[in-house]
Short mmCIF file of C-alpha atoms in Angstrom, two decimals:
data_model
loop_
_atom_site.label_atom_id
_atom_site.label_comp_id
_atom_site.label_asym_id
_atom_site.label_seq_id
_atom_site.Cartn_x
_atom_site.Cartn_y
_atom_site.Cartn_z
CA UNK A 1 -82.56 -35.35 32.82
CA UNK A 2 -80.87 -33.18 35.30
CA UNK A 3 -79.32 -36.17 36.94
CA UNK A 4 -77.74 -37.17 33.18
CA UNK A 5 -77.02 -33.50 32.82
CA UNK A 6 -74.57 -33.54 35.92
CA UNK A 7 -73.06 -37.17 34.96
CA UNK A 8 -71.97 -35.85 31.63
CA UNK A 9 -70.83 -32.46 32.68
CA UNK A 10 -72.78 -31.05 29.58
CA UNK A 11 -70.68 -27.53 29.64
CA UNK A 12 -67.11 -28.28 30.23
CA UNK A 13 -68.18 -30.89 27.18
CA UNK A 14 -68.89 -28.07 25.17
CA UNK A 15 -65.98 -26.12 26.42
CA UNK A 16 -64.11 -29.11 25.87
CA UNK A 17 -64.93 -29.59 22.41
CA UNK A 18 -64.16 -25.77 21.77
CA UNK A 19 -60.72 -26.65 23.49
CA UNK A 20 -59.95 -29.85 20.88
CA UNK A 21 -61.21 -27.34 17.90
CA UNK A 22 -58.80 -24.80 18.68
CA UNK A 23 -55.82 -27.47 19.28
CA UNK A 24 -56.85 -29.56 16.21
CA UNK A 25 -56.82 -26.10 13.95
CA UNK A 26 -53.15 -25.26 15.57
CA UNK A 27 -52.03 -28.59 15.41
CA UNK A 28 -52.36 -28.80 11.44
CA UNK A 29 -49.66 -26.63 10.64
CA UNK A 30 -47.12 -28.63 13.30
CA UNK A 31 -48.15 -32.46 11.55
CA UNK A 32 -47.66 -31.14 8.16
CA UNK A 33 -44.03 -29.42 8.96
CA UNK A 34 -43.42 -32.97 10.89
CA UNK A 35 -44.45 -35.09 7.61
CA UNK A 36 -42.82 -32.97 5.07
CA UNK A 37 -39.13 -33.29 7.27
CA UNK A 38 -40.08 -36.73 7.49
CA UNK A 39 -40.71 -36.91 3.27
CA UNK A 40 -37.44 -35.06 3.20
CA UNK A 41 -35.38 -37.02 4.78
CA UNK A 42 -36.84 -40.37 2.76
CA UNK A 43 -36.16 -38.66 -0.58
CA UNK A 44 -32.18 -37.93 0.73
CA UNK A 45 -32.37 -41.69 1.29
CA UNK A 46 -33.62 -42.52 -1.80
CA UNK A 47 -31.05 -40.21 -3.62
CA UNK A 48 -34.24 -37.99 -4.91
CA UNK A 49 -32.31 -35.08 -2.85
CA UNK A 50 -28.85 -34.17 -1.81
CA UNK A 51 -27.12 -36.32 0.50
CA UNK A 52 -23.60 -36.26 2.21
CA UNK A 53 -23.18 -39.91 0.86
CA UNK A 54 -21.78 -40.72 4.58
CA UNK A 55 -22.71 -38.00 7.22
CA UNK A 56 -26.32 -39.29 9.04
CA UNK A 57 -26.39 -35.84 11.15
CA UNK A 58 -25.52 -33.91 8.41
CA UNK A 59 -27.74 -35.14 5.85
CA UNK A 60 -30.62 -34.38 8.66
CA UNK A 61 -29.20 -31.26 9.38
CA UNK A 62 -29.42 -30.31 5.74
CA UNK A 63 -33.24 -31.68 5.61
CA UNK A 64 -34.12 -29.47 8.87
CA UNK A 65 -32.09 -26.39 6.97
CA UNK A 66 -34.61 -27.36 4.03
CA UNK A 67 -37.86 -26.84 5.72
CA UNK A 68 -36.79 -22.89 5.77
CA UNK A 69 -37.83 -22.89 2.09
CA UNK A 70 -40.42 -25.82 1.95
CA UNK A 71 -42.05 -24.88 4.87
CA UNK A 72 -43.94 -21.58 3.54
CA UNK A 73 -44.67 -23.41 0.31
CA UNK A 74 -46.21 -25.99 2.91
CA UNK A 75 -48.10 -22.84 5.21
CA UNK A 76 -49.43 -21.79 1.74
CA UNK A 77 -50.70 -25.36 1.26
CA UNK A 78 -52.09 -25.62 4.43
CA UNK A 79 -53.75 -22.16 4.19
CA UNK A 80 -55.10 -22.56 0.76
CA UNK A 81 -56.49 -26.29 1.61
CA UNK A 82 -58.29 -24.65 5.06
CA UNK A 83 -60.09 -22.06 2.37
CA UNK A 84 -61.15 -24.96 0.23
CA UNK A 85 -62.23 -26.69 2.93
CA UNK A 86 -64.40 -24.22 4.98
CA UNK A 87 -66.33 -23.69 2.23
CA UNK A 88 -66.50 -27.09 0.48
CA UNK A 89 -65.91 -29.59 3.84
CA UNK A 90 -69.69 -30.30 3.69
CA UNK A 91 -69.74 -31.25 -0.87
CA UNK A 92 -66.59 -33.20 0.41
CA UNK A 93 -68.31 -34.74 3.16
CA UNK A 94 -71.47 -35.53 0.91
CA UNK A 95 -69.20 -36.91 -1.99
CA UNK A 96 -67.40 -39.35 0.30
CA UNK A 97 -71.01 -40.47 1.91
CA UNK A 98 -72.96 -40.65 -1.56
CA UNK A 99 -75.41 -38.13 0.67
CA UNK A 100 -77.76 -35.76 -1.03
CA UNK A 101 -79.60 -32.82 0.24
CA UNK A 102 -83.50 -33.07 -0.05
CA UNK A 103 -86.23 -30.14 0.15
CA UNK A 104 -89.10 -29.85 2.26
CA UNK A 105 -91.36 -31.40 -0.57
CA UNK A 106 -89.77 -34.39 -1.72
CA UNK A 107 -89.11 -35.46 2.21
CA UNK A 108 -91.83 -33.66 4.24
CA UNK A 109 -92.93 -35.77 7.19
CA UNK A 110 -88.82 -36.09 7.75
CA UNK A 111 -88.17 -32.50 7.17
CA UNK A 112 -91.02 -31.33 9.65
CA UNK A 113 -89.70 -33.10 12.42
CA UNK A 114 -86.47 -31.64 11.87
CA UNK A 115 -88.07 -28.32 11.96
CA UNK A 116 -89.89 -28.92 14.88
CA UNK A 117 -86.95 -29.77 16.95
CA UNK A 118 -84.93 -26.97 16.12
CA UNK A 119 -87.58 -24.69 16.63
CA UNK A 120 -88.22 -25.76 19.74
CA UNK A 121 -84.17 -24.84 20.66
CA UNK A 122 -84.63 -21.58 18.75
CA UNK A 123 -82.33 -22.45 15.95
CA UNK A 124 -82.25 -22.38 12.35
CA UNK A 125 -83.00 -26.01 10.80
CA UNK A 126 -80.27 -27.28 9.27
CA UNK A 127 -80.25 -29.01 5.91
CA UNK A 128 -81.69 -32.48 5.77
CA UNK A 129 -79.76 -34.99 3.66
CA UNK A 130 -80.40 -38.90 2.51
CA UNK A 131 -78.03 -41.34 1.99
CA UNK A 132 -79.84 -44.43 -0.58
CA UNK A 133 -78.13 -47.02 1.53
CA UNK A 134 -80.26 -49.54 3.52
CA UNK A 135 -78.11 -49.73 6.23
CA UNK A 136 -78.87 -47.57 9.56
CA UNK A 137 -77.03 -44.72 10.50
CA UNK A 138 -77.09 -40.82 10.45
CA UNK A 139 -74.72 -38.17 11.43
CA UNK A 140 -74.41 -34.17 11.36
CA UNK A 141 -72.01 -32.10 9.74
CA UNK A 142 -71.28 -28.40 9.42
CA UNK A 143 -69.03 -25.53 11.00
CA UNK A 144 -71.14 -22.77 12.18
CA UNK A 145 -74.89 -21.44 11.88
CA UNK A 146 -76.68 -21.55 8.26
CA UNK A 147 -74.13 -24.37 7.26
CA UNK A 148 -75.47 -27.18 9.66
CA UNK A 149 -76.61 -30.35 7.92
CA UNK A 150 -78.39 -33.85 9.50
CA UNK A 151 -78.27 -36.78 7.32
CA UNK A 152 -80.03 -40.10 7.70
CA UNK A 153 -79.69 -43.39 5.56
CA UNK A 154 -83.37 -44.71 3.55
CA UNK A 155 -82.58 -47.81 5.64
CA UNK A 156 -83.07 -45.71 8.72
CA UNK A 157 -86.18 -43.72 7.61
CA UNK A 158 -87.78 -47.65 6.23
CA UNK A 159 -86.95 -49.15 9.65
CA UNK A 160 -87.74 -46.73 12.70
CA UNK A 161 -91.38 -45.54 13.39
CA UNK A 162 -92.04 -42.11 13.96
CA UNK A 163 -90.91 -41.60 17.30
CA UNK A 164 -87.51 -43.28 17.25
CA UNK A 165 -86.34 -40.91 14.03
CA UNK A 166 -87.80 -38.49 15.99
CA UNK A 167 -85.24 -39.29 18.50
CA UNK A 168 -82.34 -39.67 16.06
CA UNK A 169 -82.83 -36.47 14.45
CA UNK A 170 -82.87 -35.18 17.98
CA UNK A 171 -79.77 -37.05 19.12
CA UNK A 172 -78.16 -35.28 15.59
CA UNK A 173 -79.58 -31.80 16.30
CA UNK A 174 -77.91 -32.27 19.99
CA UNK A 175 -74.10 -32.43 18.24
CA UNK A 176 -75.04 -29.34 16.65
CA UNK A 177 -75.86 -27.82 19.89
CA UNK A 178 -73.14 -28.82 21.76
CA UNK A 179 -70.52 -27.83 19.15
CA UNK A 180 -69.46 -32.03 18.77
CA UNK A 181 -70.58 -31.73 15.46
CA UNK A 182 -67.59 -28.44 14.34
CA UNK A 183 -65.02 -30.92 16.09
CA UNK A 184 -66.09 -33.72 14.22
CA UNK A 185 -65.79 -31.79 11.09
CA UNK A 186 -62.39 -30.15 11.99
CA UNK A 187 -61.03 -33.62 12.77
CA UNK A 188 -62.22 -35.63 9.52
CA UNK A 189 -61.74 -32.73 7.21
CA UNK A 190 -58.71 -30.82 8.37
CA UNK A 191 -56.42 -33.15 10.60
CA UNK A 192 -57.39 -35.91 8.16
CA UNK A 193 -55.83 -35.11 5.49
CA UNK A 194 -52.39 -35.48 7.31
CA UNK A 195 -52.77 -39.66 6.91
CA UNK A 196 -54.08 -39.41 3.54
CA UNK A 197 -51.26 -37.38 2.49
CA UNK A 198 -48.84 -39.32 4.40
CA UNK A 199 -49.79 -42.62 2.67
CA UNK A 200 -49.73 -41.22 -1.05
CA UNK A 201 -46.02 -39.91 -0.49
CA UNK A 202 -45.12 -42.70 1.20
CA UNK A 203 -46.53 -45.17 -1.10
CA UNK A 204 -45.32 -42.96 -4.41
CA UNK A 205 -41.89 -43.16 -2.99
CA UNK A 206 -41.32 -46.76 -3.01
CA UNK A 207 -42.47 -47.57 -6.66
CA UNK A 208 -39.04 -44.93 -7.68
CA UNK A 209 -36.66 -46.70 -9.60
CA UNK A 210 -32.96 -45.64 -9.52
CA UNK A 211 -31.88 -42.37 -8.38
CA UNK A 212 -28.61 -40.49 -7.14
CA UNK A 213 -28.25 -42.27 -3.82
CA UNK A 214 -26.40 -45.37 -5.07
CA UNK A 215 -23.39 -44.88 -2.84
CA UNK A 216 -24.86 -42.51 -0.23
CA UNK A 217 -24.13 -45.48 2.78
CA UNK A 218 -26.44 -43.46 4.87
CA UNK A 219 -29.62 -44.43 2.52
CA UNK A 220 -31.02 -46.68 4.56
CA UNK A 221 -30.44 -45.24 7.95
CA UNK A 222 -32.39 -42.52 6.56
CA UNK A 223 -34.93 -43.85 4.86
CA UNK A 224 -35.74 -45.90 8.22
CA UNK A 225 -36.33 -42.35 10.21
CA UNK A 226 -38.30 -41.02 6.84
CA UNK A 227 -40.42 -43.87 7.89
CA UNK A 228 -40.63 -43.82 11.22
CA UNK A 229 -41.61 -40.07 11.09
CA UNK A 230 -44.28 -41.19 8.88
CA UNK A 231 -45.63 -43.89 11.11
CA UNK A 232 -45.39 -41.30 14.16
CA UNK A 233 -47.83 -38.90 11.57
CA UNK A 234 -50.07 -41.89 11.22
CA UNK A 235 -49.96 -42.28 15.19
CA UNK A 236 -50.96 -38.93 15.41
CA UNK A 237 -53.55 -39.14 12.90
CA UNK A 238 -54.96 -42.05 14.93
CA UNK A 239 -54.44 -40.20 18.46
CA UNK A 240 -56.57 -36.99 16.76
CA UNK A 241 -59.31 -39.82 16.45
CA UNK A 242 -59.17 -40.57 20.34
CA UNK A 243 -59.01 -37.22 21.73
CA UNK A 244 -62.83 -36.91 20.33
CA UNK A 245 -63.97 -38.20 23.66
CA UNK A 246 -66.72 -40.97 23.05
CA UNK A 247 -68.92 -39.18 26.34
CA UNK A 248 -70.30 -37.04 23.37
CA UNK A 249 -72.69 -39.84 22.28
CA UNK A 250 -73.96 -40.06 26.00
CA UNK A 251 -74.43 -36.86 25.98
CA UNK A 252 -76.51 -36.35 22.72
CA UNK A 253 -78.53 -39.27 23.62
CA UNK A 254 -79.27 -37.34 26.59
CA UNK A 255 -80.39 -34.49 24.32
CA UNK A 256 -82.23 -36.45 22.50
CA UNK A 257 -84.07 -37.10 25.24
CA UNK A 258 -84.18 -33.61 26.98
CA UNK A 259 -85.92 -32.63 23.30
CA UNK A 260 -88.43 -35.66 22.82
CA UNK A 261 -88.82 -36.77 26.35
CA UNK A 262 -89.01 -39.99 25.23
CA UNK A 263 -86.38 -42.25 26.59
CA UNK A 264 -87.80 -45.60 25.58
CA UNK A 265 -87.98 -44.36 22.17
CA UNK A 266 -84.27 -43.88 21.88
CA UNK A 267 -83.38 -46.90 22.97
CA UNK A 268 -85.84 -48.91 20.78
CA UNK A 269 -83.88 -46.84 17.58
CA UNK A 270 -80.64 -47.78 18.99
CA UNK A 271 -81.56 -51.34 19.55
CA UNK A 272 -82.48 -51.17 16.18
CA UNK A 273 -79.46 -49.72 14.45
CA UNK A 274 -77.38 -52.02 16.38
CA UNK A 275 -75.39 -54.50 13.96
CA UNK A 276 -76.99 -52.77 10.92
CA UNK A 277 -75.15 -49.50 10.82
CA UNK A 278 -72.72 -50.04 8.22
CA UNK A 279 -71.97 -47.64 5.74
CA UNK A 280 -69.42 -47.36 3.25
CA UNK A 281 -67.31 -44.47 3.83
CA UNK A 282 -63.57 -43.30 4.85
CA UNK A 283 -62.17 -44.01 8.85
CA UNK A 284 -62.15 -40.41 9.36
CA UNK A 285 -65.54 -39.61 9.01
CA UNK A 286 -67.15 -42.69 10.85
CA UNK A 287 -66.47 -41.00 13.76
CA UNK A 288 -69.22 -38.77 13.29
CA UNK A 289 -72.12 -41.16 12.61
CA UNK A 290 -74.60 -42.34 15.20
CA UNK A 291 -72.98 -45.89 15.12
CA UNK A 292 -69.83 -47.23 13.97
CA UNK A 293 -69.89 -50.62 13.69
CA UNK A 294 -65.90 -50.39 12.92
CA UNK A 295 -65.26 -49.77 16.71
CA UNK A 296 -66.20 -53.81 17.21
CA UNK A 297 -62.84 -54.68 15.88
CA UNK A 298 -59.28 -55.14 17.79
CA UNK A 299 -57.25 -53.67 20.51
CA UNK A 300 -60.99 -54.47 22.75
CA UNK A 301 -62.14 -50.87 21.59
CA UNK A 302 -58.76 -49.18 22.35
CA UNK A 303 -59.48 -46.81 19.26
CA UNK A 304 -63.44 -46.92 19.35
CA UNK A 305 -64.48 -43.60 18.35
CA UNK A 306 -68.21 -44.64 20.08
CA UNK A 307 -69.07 -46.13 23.25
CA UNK A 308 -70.94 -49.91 22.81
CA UNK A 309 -74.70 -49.32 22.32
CA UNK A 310 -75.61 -51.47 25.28
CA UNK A 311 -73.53 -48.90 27.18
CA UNK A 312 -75.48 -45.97 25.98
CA UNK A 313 -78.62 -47.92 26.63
CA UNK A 314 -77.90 -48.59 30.41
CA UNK A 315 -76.87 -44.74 30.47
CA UNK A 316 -80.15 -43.98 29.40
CA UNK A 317 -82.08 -46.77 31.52
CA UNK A 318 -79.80 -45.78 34.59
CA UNK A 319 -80.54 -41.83 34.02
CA UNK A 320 -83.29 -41.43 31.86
CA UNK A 321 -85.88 -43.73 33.51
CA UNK A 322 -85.87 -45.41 30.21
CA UNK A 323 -86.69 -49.14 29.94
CA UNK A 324 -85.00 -51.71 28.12
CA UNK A 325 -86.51 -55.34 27.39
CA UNK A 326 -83.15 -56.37 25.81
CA UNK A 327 -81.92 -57.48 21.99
CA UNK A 328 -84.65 -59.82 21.81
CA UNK A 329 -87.45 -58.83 23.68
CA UNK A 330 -87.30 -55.16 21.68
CA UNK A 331 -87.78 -52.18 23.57
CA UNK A 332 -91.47 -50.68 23.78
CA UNK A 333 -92.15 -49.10 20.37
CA UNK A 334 -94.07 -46.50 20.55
CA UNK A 335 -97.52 -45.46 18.88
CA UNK A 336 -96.59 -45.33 14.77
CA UNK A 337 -95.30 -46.50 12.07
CA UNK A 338 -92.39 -46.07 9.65
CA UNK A 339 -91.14 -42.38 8.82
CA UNK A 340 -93.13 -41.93 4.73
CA UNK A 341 -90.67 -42.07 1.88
CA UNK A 342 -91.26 -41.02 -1.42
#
């Protein structure tokens, strides 16, 4: 695992993904100004606000002179959504997901390998949470110690033996670790909210009837760089998604291993999830799960927030001494059967 270790550069990743936490956080603010000029300068086309009626640079002077006032309304948006979601990013998460958090008792064979695994990295064990979906996936979620959370799908627990959710829960536990799991958050949670709010002010605007701006000549003119300033948010939104560098997976499958030592084991559960991983929630928080099958679509992977599995499983046969018999041949399975459900 050393070998993987150096490949992946394991602590400028973690550095790194401090780096994109800190830019993501300041970067918040500086979107949200952007979109609200941007809404601005629509509603002056659309006669919602004063216009010149003829004046293109003066009616976006006016909307920059604007963001004086709007702009602290916006900071105490922005400040009042980042205290909402601190403390609620993981119900939101869970209510987007259809996850649920399960004791000890009612999940115990899954919970106790959880424990183990964290105990074994000296850590607290983080919730454990189940998704009734029979698809397979699993992801972590959480910003900092005591609020750390691993959730896996039934589908997932029904279909992997022992060993291979041992490895998933390890390859979960590893995001945690190396802080993947905080950027993932920050991203979905914080800098997502830009494109949803984007898309409900720019939809809302174009179902307004009438208005003041019936001889402003500059209407459209304006209402073409109130969109373009929109679609520049949504690029934004979109290049947020691809800063998350996709070496993390790599490098929690490494993990994974590192914890279980069992290499062949994570690539039977990955052969496994492959194809069967889809599960019904928003863009912005696929990007955290194990697999996204959403990455198989357009632009050749351009905006894949996940590498291909067959690329993580050569990573792992190339420098993990694991072994791979291919899609069809199925990768040794080790000694046991199916996690126990209740």
């Amino acid at each position: 695992m050393a070998v993987f270790g150096q490949a992946v550069g394991l602590k400028t990743h973690i550095w790194r993904n401090n780096a994109r936490s800190a830019i993501l956080l300041a970067g918040f603010p500086v979107l949200l100004v952007g979109i609200l000029f941007g809404v601005q300068v629509l509603m002056m086309g659309f006669g919602l606000l004063p216009n010149s009626g003829g004046d293109l640079g003066q009616d976006l002077a006016r909307a920059a002179s604007m963001l004086g006032w709007t702009v602290p309304f916006a900071a105490i948006a922005a400040a009042i959504w980042f205290v909402i979601a601190y403390f609620g990013n993981q119900m939101m998460i869970d209510v987007m997901t259809g996850a649920r958090k399960v004791e000890r008792r009612v999940e115990p064979e899954l919970y106790n390998l959880l424990e183990n695994l964290a105990i074994s990295r000296g850590m607290k064990t983080p919730a454990l949470r189940i998704i009734e979906s029979p698809s397979l996936n699993a992801y972590a979620s959480g910003l900092h110690e005591g609020n750390y959370s691993v959730t896996v799908t039934r589908g997932l627990m029904q279909t992997l033996n022992r060993d291979e959710m041992e490895c998933v829960l390890a390859h979960e536990l590893t995001h945690v670790i190396n802080k993947d799991v905080r950027t993932m958050v920050i991203a979905s949670i914080f800098a997502g909210i830009i494109s949803v709010v984007a898309e409900l002010v720019f939809r809302s605007l174009f179902y307004v009837r009438g208005g003041r701006g019936g001889n402003n000549k500059n209407a459209m003119p304006l209402i073409l760089i109130g969109l373009a300033i929109g679609v520049i948010g949504f690029g934004l939104a979109a290049v947020i998604r691809m800063t998350l560098s996709r070496t993390r997976e790599y490098v929690a499958d490494a993990g994974a291993v590192e914890l279980t030592k069992n290499p062949d084991a994570m690539i039977s559960a990955l052969r496994k999830v492959s194809g069967q991983s889809k599960v019904e929630a928003p863009d912005e928080l696929r990007g955290m799960f194990l697999d996204n099958t959403a990455d198989k679509a357009g632009f050749s992977g351009l905006f894949a927030t996940h590498p291909p599995i067959e690329k993580r499983i050569a990573a792992l046969v190339q420098f993990a001494g694991g072994r791979d018999d291919g899609p069809w041949g199925g990768a040794p399975q080790a000694a046991g059967t199916a996690v126990p459900t209740t």
